[in-house]
PDB file of C-alpha atoms and ligand atoms in Angstrom:
ATOM      1  CA  MET A 458      26.381 -40.214 -66.880  1.00 41.00           C
ATOM      2  CA  LEU A 459      26.761 -43.847 -65.845  1.00 49.00           C
ATOM      3  CA  MET A 460      29.602 -45.686 -68.323  1.00 54.00           C
ATOM      4  CA  GLY A 461      29.667 -49.010 -66.208  1.00 61.00           C
ATOM      5  CA  ASP A 462      27.502 -51.245 -63.931  1.00 71.00           C
ATOM      6  CA  PRO A 463      28.546 -50.130 -60.323  1.00 71.00           C
ATOM      7  CA  SER A 464      28.435 -53.747 -59.137  1.00 74.00           C
ATOM      8  CA  SER A 465      30.628 -55.157 -61.407  1.00 85.00           C
ATOM      9  CA  GLU A 466      34.591 -54.783 -60.730  1.00 88.00           C
ATOM     10  CA  SER A 467      35.541 -54.500 -64.211  1.00 86.00           C
ATOM     11  CA  SER A 468      33.988 -51.004 -64.276  1.00 88.00           C
ATOM     12  CA  LEU A 469      36.392 -49.914 -61.719  1.00 95.00           C
ATOM     13  CA  GLU A 470      39.901 -48.090 -62.584  1.00 96.00           C
ATOM     14  CA  VAL A 471      42.803 -47.785 -60.349  1.00 97.00           C
ATOM     15  CA  LEU A 472      42.410 -44.099 -58.635  1.00 98.00           C
ATOM     16  CA  LEU A 473      45.327 -44.731 -56.065  1.00 98.00           C
ATOM     17  CA  GLY A 474      47.563 -47.874 -56.253  1.00 98.00           C
ATOM     18  CA  SER A 475      48.569 -49.731 -53.122  1.00 98.00           C
ATOM     19  CA  SER A 476      51.900 -48.820 -52.858  1.00 98.00           C
ATOM     20  CA  GLN A 477      50.875 -44.868 -53.311  1.00 98.00           C
ATOM     21  CA  VAL A 478      48.561 -45.441 -50.550  1.00 98.00           C
ATOM     22  CA  ALA A 479      50.806 -47.212 -48.228  1.00 98.00           C
ATOM     23  CA  ALA A 480      53.636 -44.609 -48.858  1.00 98.00           C
ATOM     24  CA  ARG A 481      51.329 -41.582 -47.928  1.00 98.00           C
ATOM     25  CA  VAL A 482      49.894 -43.609 -44.850  1.00 98.00           C
ATOM     26  CA  ARG A 483      53.598 -44.225 -43.830  1.00 98.00           C
ATOM     27  CA  GLU A 484      54.082 -40.120 -44.133  1.00 98.00           C
ATOM     28  CA  LEU A 485      50.623 -39.467 -42.288  1.00 98.00           C
ATOM     29  CA  GLY A 486      52.137 -41.977 -39.433  1.00 98.00           C
ATOM     30  CA  ASP A 487      55.213 -40.077 -39.325  1.00 98.00           C
ATOM     31  CA  GLU A 488      53.443 -36.489 -39.219  1.00 98.00           C
ATOM     32  CA  ILE A 489      50.794 -37.752 -36.489  1.00 98.00           C
ATOM     33  CA  SER A 490      53.688 -39.510 -34.238  1.00 98.00           C
ATOM     34  CA  ARG A 491      55.706 -36.240 -34.305  1.00 98.00           C
ATOM     35  CA  ASP A 492      52.595 -34.078 -33.671  1.00 98.00           C
ATOM     36  CA  TYR A 493      51.471 -36.094 -30.702  1.00 98.00           C
ATOM     37  CA  HIS A 494      54.939 -37.036 -29.667  1.00 98.00           C
ATOM     38  CA  GLY A 495      54.942 -37.503 -25.452  1.00 98.00           C
ATOM     39  CA  ARG A 496      51.094 -37.990 -25.539  1.00 98.00           C
ATOM     40  CA  THR A 497      48.947 -41.059 -25.734  1.00 98.00           C
ATOM     41  CA  PRO A 498      46.286 -40.101 -28.314  1.00 98.00           C
ATOM     42  CA  HIS A 499      43.048 -42.035 -28.605  1.00 98.00           C
ATOM     43  CA  LEU A 500      41.938 -43.192 -32.240  1.00 98.00           C
ATOM     44  CA  VAL A 501      38.244 -43.524 -32.783  1.00 98.00           C
ATOM     45  CA  GLY A 502      38.034 -45.133 -36.272  1.00 98.00           C
ATOM     46  CA  ILE A 503      34.494 -44.927 -37.884  1.00 98.00           C
ATOM     47  CA  LEU A 504      32.804 -48.314 -38.946  1.00 97.00           C
ATOM     48  CA  LYS A 505      32.896 -49.461 -41.312  1.00 95.00           C
ATOM     49  CA  GLY A 506      34.991 -47.806 -44.153  1.00 96.00           C
ATOM     50  CA  ALA A 507      37.782 -46.695 -41.963  1.00 98.00           C
ATOM     51  CA  TRP A 508      39.059 -50.133 -40.438  1.00 98.00           C
ATOM     52  CA  VAL A 509      40.939 -51.088 -43.060  1.00 98.00           C
ATOM     53  CA  PHE A 510      42.976 -47.427 -43.143  1.00 98.00           C
ATOM     54  CA  MET A 511      43.076 -47.389 -39.411  1.00 98.00           C
ATOM     55  CA  ALA A 512      44.809 -50.833 -39.414  1.00 98.00           C
ATOM     56  CA  ASP A 513      47.923 -49.648 -41.535  1.00 98.00           C
ATOM     57  CA  LEU A 514      47.923 -46.218 -39.813  1.00 98.00           C
ATOM     58  CA  VAL A 515      48.394 -47.511 -36.511  1.00 98.00           C
ATOM     59  CA  ARG A 516      51.223 -49.598 -37.479  1.00 98.00           C
ATOM     60  CA  ASN A 517      53.030 -46.426 -38.782  1.00 98.00           C
ATOM     61  CA  LEU A 518      52.956 -44.927 -35.319  1.00 98.00           C
ATOM     62  CA  VAL A 519      55.703 -45.020 -33.142  1.00 98.00           C
ATOM     63  CA  ILE A 520      54.010 -43.515 -30.316  1.00 98.00           C
ATOM     64  CA  GLU A 521      51.645 -45.387 -28.151  1.00 98.00           C
ATOM     65  CA  VAL A 522      48.016 -45.014 -28.701  1.00 98.00           C
ATOM     66  CA  THR A 523      44.480 -46.322 -27.588  1.00 98.00           C
ATOM     67  CA  VAL A 524      41.871 -47.357 -29.935  1.00 98.00           C
ATOM     68  CA  ASP A 525      38.304 -47.310 -30.112  1.00 98.00           C
ATOM     69  CA  PHE A 526      35.455 -47.536 -32.672  1.00 98.00           C
ATOM     70  CA  LEU A 527      32.242 -45.873 -33.715  1.00 98.00           C
ATOM     71  CA  GLY A 528      29.743 -47.354 -35.726  1.00 97.00           C
ATOM     72  CA  ILE A 529      27.536 -45.254 -37.629  1.00 94.00           C
ATOM     73  CA  GLN A 530      24.985 -45.488 -40.509  1.00 89.00           C
ATOM     74  CA  SER A 531      23.931 -42.477 -42.442  1.00 80.00           C
ATOM     75  CA  TYR A 532      20.597 -41.686 -43.987  1.00 66.00           C
ATOM     76  CA  GLY A 533      20.122 -39.809 -46.924  1.00 54.00           C
ATOM     77  CA  ALA A 534      17.533 -37.663 -48.544  1.00 47.00           C
ATOM     78  CA  GLY A 535      17.133 -35.806 -51.756  1.00 42.00           C
ATOM     79  CA  THR A 536      20.776 -35.846 -53.621  1.00 39.00           C
ATOM     80  CA  THR A 537      23.124 -35.602 -50.758  1.00 51.00           C
ATOM     81  CA  SER A 538      23.558 -37.171 -47.030  1.00 60.00           C
ATOM     82  CA  SER A 539      21.516 -35.602 -44.317  1.00 63.00           C
ATOM     83  CA  GLY A 540      24.290 -36.006 -41.758  1.00 65.00           C
ATOM     84  CA  GLU A 541      21.368 -37.972 -39.596  1.00 74.00           C
ATOM     85  CA  VAL A 542      23.223 -40.913 -38.091  1.00 83.00           C
ATOM     86  CA  LYS A 543      22.040 -43.792 -36.616  1.00 89.00           C
ATOM     87  CA  ILE A 544      24.944 -45.185 -33.990  1.00 93.00           C
ATOM     88  CA  THR A 545      25.559 -48.813 -34.725  1.00 95.00           C
ATOM     89  CA  LYS A 546      28.420 -49.343 -32.145  1.00 97.00           C
ATOM     90  CA  ASP A 547      29.112 -46.923 -29.438  1.00 97.00           C
ATOM     91  CA  LEU A 548      32.356 -45.944 -28.018  1.00 98.00           C
ATOM     92  CA  ASP A 549      33.606 -48.500 -25.222  1.00 98.00           C
ATOM     93  CA  VAL A 550      35.368 -46.050 -23.229  1.00 97.00           C
ATOM     94  CA  SER A 551      34.920 -42.488 -21.922  1.00 98.00           C
ATOM     95  CA  ILE A 552      37.024 -39.846 -24.196  1.00 98.00           C
ATOM     96  CA  ALA A 553      36.704 -37.045 -21.355  1.00 98.00           C
ATOM     97  CA  GLY A 554      40.492 -35.319 -21.453  1.00 98.00           C
ATOM     98  CA  ARG A 555      41.485 -37.266 -24.071  1.00 98.00           C
ATOM     99  CA  ASP A 556      43.598 -36.320 -27.206  1.00 98.00           C
ATOM    100  CA  VAL A 557      40.812 -37.596 -29.796  1.00 98.00           C
ATOM    101  CA  LEU A 558      41.870 -38.449 -33.279  1.00 98.00           C
ATOM    102  CA  ILE A 559      39.011 -39.707 -35.521  1.00 98.00           C
ATOM    103  CA  VAL A 560      40.056 -41.877 -38.085  1.00 98.00           C
ATOM    104  CA  GLU A 561      37.699 -41.835 -41.287  1.00 98.00           C
ATOM    105  CA  ASP A 562      38.246 -43.185 -44.812  1.00 98.00           C
ATOM    106  CA  ILE A 563      36.334 -40.040 -46.900  1.00 97.00           C
ATOM    107  CA  ILE A 564      34.985 -36.710 -46.159  1.00 97.00           C
ATOM    108  CA  ASP A 565      32.460 -35.859 -48.708  1.00 95.00           C
ATOM    109  CA  THR A 566      29.697 -33.567 -47.984  1.00 93.00           C
ATOM    110  CA  GLY A 567      31.183 -32.880 -44.553  1.00 95.00           C
ATOM    111  CA  ARG A 568      27.874 -33.722 -42.781  1.00 94.00           C
ATOM    112  CA  THR A 569      28.877 -37.165 -41.090  1.00 94.00           C
ATOM    113  CA  TYR A 570      32.252 -35.125 -39.680  1.00 95.00           C
ATOM    114  CA  GLN A 571      29.780 -32.119 -38.659  1.00 95.00           C
ATOM    115  CA  TYR A 572      27.662 -34.386 -36.794  1.00 94.00           C
ATOM    116  CA  LEU A 573      30.405 -36.109 -35.140  1.00 95.00           C
ATOM    117  CA  GLN A 574      32.023 -33.257 -33.964  1.00 96.00           C
ATOM    118  CA  GLY A 575      29.110 -32.182 -31.992  1.00 95.00           C
ATOM    119  CA  VAL A 576      28.677 -35.209 -30.253  1.00 94.00           C
ATOM    120  CA  LEU A 577      32.111 -36.123 -29.473  1.00 97.00           C
ATOM    121  CA  SER A 578      32.986 -32.782 -28.279  1.00 98.00           C
ATOM    122  CA  ALA A 579      29.987 -33.044 -25.898  1.00 97.00           C
ATOM    123  CA  HIS A 580      31.997 -35.562 -23.965  1.00 97.00           C
ATOM    124  CA  LYS A 581      34.568 -32.887 -23.172  1.00 98.00           C
ATOM    125  CA  PRO A 582      37.816 -34.467 -24.826  1.00 98.00           C
ATOM    126  CA  LYS A 583      41.175 -32.245 -24.020  1.00 98.00           C
ATOM    127  CA  SER A 584      41.287 -32.188 -28.214  1.00 98.00           C
ATOM    128  CA  LEU A 585      39.441 -33.550 -31.025  1.00 98.00           C
ATOM    129  CA  LYS A 586      41.211 -33.658 -34.636  1.00 98.00           C
ATOM    130  CA  LEU A 587      40.327 -35.986 -37.664  1.00 98.00           C
ATOM    131  CA  VAL A 588      42.631 -37.948 -39.989  1.00 98.00           C
ATOM    132  CA  THR A 589      40.879 -39.076 -43.005  1.00 98.00           C
ATOM    133  CA  LEU A 590      42.439 -40.964 -46.082  1.00 98.00           C
ATOM    134  CA  LEU A 591      40.577 -39.224 -48.634  1.00 98.00           C
ATOM    135  CA  ASP A 592      39.069 -35.716 -49.028  1.00 98.00           C
ATOM    136  CA  LYS A 593      36.518 -34.893 -51.844  1.00 96.00           C
ATOM    137  CA  SER A 594      36.305 -31.128 -50.930  1.00 91.00           C
ATOM    138  CA  SER A 595      34.690 -30.202 -53.942  1.00 90.00           C
ATOM    139  CA  HIS A 596      31.487 -32.042 -52.920  1.00 89.00           C
ATOM    140  CA  ARG A 597      31.551 -30.097 -49.588  1.00 94.00           C
ATOM    141  CA  ALA A 598      27.772 -29.037 -48.113  1.00 94.00           C
ATOM    142  CA  VAL A 599      29.260 -27.709 -45.062  1.00 95.00           C
ATOM    143  CA  PRO A 600      32.402 -25.984 -43.771  1.00 94.00           C
ATOM    144  CA  VAL A 601      34.829 -28.667 -42.242  1.00 95.00           C
ATOM    145  CA  LYS A 602      38.303 -29.349 -42.595  1.00 96.00           C
ATOM    146  CA  ALA A 603      40.092 -32.432 -41.802  1.00 98.00           C
ATOM    147  CA  ASP A 604      43.669 -31.690 -39.733  1.00 98.00           C
ATOM    148  CA  TYR A 605      45.531 -34.820 -41.635  1.00 98.00           C
ATOM    149  CA  ILE A 606      44.520 -35.411 -45.281  1.00 98.00           C
ATOM    150  CA  GLY A 607      45.889 -38.665 -47.391  1.00 98.00           C
ATOM    151  CA  PHE A 608      44.807 -37.706 -50.555  1.00 98.00           C
ATOM    152  CA  ARG A 609      42.530 -34.981 -52.145  1.00 97.00           C
ATOM    153  CA  ILE A 610      40.457 -36.567 -54.907  1.00 97.00           C
ATOM    154  CA  PRO A 611      38.067 -35.330 -57.521  1.00 94.00           C
ATOM    155  CA  ASP A 612      34.210 -35.760 -57.558  1.00 92.00           C
ATOM    156  CA  VAL A 613      34.555 -39.401 -58.645  1.00 93.00           C
ATOM    157  CA  PHE A 614      32.577 -42.625 -56.887  1.00 93.00           C
ATOM    158  CA  VAL A 615      35.330 -44.461 -55.163  1.00 96.00           C
ATOM    159  CA  VAL A 616      35.475 -47.853 -53.604  1.00 96.00           C
ATOM    160  CA  GLY A 617      38.471 -50.345 -52.208  1.00 98.00           C
ATOM    161  CA  TYR A 618      40.702 -49.940 -49.119  1.00 98.00           C
ATOM    162  CA  GLY A 619      37.741 -50.276 -47.098  1.00 98.00           C
ATOM    163  CA  LEU A 620      35.141 -48.165 -49.096  1.00 97.00           C
ATOM    164  CA  ASP A 621      32.138 -49.927 -50.282  1.00 95.00           C
ATOM    165  CA  TYR A 622      29.283 -49.956 -52.993  1.00 93.00           C
ATOM    166  CA  ASP A 623      26.575 -51.582 -51.872  1.00 91.00           C
ATOM    167  CA  GLN A 624      28.939 -53.379 -48.957  1.00 93.00           C
ATOM    168  CA  LYS A 625      31.378 -54.897 -52.201  1.00 95.00           C
ATOM    169  CA  PHE A 626      35.009 -54.113 -53.059  1.00 96.00           C
ATOM    170  CA  ARG A 627      36.275 -53.020 -49.505  1.00 97.00           C
ATOM    171  CA  ARG A 628      38.725 -56.076 -49.715  1.00 98.00           C
ATOM    172  CA  LEU A 629      40.359 -54.224 -52.597  1.00 98.00           C
ATOM    173  CA  PRO A 630      44.114 -53.225 -51.721  1.00 97.00           C
ATOM    174  CA  ASP A 631      43.905 -50.003 -53.847  1.00 98.00           C
ATOM    175  CA  VAL A 632      41.368 -47.111 -54.249  1.00 98.00           C
ATOM    176  CA  ARG A 633      39.396 -47.410 -57.566  1.00 98.00           C
ATOM    177  CA  TYR A 634      36.838 -45.220 -59.216  1.00 96.00           C
ATOM    178  CA  LEU A 635      33.957 -45.705 -61.538  1.00 88.00           C
ATOM    179  CA  ARG A 636      34.895 -44.515 -64.925  1.00 79.00           C
ATOM    180  CA  GLY A 637      32.662 -41.484 -66.112  1.00 69.00           C
ATOM    181  CA  VAL A 638      30.518 -41.673 -62.664  1.00 66.00           C
ATOM    182  CA  ALA A 639      30.329 -38.321 -60.371  1.00 67.00           C
ATOM    183  CA  SER A 640      28.413 -39.734 -58.046  1.00 60.00           C
ATOM    184  CA  VAL A 641      25.651 -43.135 -58.304  1.00 48.00           C
ATOM    185  CA  PRO A 642      22.804 -43.925 -56.142  1.00 47.00           C
ATOM    186  CA  HIS A 643      24.413 -45.557 -52.919  1.00 47.00           C
ATOM    187  CA  PRO A 644      22.004 -48.470 -51.900  1.00 43.00           C
ATOM    188  CA  SER A 645      22.613 -48.294 -48.254  1.00 45.00           C
ATOM    189  CA  ARG A 646      22.449 -44.058 -48.136  1.00 43.00           C
ATOM    190  CA  PRO A 647      19.502 -43.398 -50.918  1.00 37.00           C
ATOM    191  CA  GLY A 648      20.412 -40.074 -52.801  1.00 35.00           C
ATOM    192  CA  TRP A 649      24.115 -40.222 -51.691  1.00 34.00           C
TER     193      TRP A 649
HETATM  194  C1  LIG B 253      31.388 -42.817 -45.658  1.00 93.70           C
HETATM  195  C2  LIG B 253      32.470 -42.487 -44.871  1.00 93.70           C
HETATM  196  C3  LIG B 253      32.077 -41.114 -43.999  1.00 93.70           C
HETATM  197  C4  LIG B 253      31.034 -40.745 -44.511  1.00 93.70           C
HETATM  198  C5  LIG B 253      31.400 -39.477 -45.354  1.00 93.70           C
HETATM  199  O1  LIG B 253      30.375 -43.754 -44.812  1.00 93.70           O
HETATM  200  O2  LIG B 253      32.991 -43.764 -43.907  1.00 93.70           O
HETATM  201  O3  LIG B 253      31.682 -41.885 -42.538  1.00 93.70           O
HETATM  202  O4  LIG B 253      30.623 -41.292 -45.476  1.00 93.70           O
HETATM  203  O5  LIG B 253      30.238 -39.033 -45.794  1.00 93.70           O
HETATM  204  P1  LIG B 253      29.852 -37.166 -45.613  1.00 93.70           P
HETATM  205  O6  LIG B 253      31.256 -36.523 -45.771  1.00 93.70           O
HETATM  206  O7  LIG B 253      28.926 -36.721 -47.071  1.00 93.70           O
HETATM  207  O8  LIG B 253      29.110 -37.218 -44.711  1.00 93.70           O
HETATM  208  P2  LIG B 253      29.295 -44.352 -45.134  1.00 93.70           P
HETATM  209  O9  LIG B 253      28.332 -43.881 -45.263  1.00 93.70           O
HETATM  210  O10 LIG B 253      29.751 -44.847 -47.019  1.00 93.70           O
HETATM  211  O11 LIG B 253      29.461 -46.138 -44.542  1.00 93.70           O
HETATM  212  P3  LIG B 253      30.486 -46.951 -44.318  1.00 93.70           P
HETATM  213  O12 LIG B 253      31.826 -46.362 -43.916  1.00 93.70           O
HETATM  214  O13 LIG B 253      29.766 -47.974 -43.300  1.00 93.70           O
HETATM  215  O14 LIG B 253      30.881 -47.569 -45.560  1.00 93.70           O
END
């Protein structure tokens, strides 16, 4: 049931406040720094949604890292994303033999991550893991799991802190949700 106009900021409620997000990102930074101690992981941010989270995450790491970005655009069909993606920006450097940590803003159906696992594994990284700020596991269509999870969230439509609706709201400093909406059609992903 749609209770508000998804394109209006006044329809949004705070799900995760900015200080709550900052505290959790610090914890993730500690955990990743511990786990990769003595190594230099290669962080691959998935554009566009992950860029805000990744910028904060790297500033909470006490190990050296290298970074790259992969731009993808999902195609949707039916009621969920299909996992078919178009690469809009390829990796700049080889990931062969590297400890690769994919950085995502959200895992929803899991189809994007499943696709990424296939594509990136083919380039023979030494290891391949995923950190996601948000995990909407109740909406999973394929059995994928993140290695590091910021927050498990219910099946609500979220924006802010990098996440968008029709490219809007990425600038919001916190994670907000549209009241009463489990999911709404995503303009850039029909049927999302
Ligand atoms: C989001 C997110 C993931 C994907 C997850 O990207 O960044 O890449 O959806 O969804 P899934 O688990 O159902 O496949 P989106 O398509 O919204 O693009 P954006 O990052 O450019 O906003």
